[in-house]
PDB file of C-alpha atoms in Angstrom:
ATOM      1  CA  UNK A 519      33.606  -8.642 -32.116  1.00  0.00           C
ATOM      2  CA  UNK A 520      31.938 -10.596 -29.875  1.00  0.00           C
ATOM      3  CA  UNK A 521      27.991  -9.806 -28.228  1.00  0.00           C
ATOM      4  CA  UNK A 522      27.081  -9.982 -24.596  1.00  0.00           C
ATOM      5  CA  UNK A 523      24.327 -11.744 -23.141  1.00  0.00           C
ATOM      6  CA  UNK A 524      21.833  -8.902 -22.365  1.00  0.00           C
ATOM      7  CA  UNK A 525      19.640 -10.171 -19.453  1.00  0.00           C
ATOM      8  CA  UNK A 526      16.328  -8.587 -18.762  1.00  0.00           C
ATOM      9  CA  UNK A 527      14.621  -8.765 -15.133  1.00  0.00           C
ATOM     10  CA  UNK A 528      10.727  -8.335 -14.215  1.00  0.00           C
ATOM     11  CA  UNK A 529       9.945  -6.133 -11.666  1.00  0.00           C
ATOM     12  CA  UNK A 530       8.794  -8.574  -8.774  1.00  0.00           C
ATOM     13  CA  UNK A 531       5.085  -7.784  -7.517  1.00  0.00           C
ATOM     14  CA  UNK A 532       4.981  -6.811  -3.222  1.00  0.00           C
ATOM     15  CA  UNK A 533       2.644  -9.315  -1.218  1.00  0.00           C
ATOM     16  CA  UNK A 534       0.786  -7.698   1.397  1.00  0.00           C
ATOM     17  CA  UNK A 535       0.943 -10.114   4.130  1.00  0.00           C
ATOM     18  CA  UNK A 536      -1.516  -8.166   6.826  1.00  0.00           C
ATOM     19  CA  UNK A 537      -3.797  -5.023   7.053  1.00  0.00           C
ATOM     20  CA  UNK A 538      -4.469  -4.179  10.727  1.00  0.00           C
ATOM     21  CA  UNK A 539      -6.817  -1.454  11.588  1.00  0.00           C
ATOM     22  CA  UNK A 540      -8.562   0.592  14.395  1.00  0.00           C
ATOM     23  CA  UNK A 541     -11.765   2.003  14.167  1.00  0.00           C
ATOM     24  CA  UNK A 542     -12.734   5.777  15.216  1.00  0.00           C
ATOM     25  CA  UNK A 543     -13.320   6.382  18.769  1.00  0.00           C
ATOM     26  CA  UNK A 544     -16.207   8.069  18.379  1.00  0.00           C
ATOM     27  CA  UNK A 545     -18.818   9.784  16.127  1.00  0.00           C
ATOM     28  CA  UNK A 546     -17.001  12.669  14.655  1.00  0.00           C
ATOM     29  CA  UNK A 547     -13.726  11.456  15.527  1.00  0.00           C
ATOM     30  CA  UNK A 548     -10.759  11.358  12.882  1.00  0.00           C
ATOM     31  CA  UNK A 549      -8.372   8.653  15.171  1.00  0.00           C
ATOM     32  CA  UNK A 550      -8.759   5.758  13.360  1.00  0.00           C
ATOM     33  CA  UNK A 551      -5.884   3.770  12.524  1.00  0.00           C
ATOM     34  CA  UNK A 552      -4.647   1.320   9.501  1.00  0.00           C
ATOM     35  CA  UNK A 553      -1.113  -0.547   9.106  1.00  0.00           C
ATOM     36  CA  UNK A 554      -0.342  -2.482   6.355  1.00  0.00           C
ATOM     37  CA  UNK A 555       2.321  -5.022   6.113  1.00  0.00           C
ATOM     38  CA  UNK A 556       3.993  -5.793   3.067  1.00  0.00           C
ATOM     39  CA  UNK A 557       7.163  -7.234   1.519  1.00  0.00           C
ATOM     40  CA  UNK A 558       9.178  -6.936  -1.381  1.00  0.00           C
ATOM     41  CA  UNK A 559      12.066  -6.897  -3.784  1.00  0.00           C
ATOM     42  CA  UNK A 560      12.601  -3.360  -2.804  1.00  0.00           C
ATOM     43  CA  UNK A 561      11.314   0.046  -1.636  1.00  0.00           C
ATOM     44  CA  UNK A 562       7.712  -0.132  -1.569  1.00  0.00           C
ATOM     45  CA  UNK A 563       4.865   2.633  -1.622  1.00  0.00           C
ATOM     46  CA  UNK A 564       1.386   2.543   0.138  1.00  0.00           C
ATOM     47  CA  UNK A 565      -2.215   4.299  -0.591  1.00  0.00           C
ATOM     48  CA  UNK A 566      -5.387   3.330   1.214  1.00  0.00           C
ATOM     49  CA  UNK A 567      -7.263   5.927  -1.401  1.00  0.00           C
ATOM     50  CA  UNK A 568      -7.378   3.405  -4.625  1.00  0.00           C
ATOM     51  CA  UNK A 569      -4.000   4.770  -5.608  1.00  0.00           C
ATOM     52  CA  UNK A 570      -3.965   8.828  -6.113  1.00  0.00           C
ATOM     53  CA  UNK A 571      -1.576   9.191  -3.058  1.00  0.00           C
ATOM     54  CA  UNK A 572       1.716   7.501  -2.383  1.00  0.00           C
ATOM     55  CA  UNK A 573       3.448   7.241   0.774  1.00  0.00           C
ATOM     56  CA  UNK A 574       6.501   5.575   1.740  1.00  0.00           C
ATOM     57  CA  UNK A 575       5.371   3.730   5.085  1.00  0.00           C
ATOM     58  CA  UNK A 576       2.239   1.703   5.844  1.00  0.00           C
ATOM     59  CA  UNK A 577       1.126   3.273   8.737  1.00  0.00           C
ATOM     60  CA  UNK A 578      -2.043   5.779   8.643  1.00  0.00           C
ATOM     61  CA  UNK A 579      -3.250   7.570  11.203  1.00  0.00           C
ATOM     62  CA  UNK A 580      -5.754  10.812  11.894  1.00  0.00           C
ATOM     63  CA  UNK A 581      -8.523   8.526   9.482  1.00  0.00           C
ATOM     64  CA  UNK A 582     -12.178   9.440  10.073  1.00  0.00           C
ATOM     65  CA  UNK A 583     -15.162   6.434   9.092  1.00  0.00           C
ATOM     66  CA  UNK A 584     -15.098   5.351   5.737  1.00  0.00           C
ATOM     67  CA  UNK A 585     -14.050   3.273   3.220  1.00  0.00           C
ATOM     68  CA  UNK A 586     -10.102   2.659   2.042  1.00  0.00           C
ATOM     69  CA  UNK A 587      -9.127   0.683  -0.556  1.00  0.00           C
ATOM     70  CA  UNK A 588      -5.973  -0.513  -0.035  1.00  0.00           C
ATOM     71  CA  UNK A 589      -2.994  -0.642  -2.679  1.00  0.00           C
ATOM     72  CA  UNK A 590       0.935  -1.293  -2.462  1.00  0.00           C
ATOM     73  CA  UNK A 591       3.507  -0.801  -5.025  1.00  0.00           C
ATOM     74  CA  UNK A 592       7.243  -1.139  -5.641  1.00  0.00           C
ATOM     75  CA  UNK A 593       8.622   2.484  -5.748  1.00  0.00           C
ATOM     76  CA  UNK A 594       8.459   3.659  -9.348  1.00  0.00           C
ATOM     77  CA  UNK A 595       4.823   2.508  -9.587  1.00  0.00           C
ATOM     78  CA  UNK A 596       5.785  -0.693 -11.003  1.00  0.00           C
ATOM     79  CA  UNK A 597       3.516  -3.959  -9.870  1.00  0.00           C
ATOM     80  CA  UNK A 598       0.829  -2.742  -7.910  1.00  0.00           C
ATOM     81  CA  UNK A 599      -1.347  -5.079  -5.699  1.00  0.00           C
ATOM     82  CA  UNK A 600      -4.604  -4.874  -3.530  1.00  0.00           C
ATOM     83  CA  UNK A 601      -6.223  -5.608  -0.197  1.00  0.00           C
ATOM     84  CA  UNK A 602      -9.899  -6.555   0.468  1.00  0.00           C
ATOM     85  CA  UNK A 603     -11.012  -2.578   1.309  1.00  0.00           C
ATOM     86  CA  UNK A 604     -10.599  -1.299   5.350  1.00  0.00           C
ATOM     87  CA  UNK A 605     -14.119  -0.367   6.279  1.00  0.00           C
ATOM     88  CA  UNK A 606     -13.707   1.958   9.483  1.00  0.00           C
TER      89      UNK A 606
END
């Protein structure tokens, strides 16, 4: 009986490579705008609330003025990473 090599693999970490946003139109207003871009090994998930919600796109829309800390993830929650906060 012979043994196999058993290989084991990291999960590779996303790198956000831009955060574009768009402030409110006006006072009162919820149209504000952020897209982040990011790459990966694989699926990836997106919050701009420190990490409580998950989404599977990068695009948020409907956001009123404020303060959103950025986060991405590979799906699974594995290797998270940040962005310097979106102040709209």
């Amino acid at each position: 009986v012979s043994a196999a090599d058993v290989i084991l693999t990291a999960p590779t970490a996303p790198t956000i490579s831009s955060v574009a946003d768009a402030n409110p139109s006006d006072c009162g207003v919820n149209d504000g705008t952020i897209t982040v871009t990011a790459s990966g090994s694989g699926s990836l998930e997106y919050s701009i609330d420190g990490g409580t919600v998950w989404q599977g796109t990068g695009a948020f829309t409907g956001l009123a003025a404020g303060t959103y800390p950025v986060r991405v993830r590979n799906v699974g929650g594995t290797c998270m990473v940040s962005a310097a906060d979106v102040i709209l």
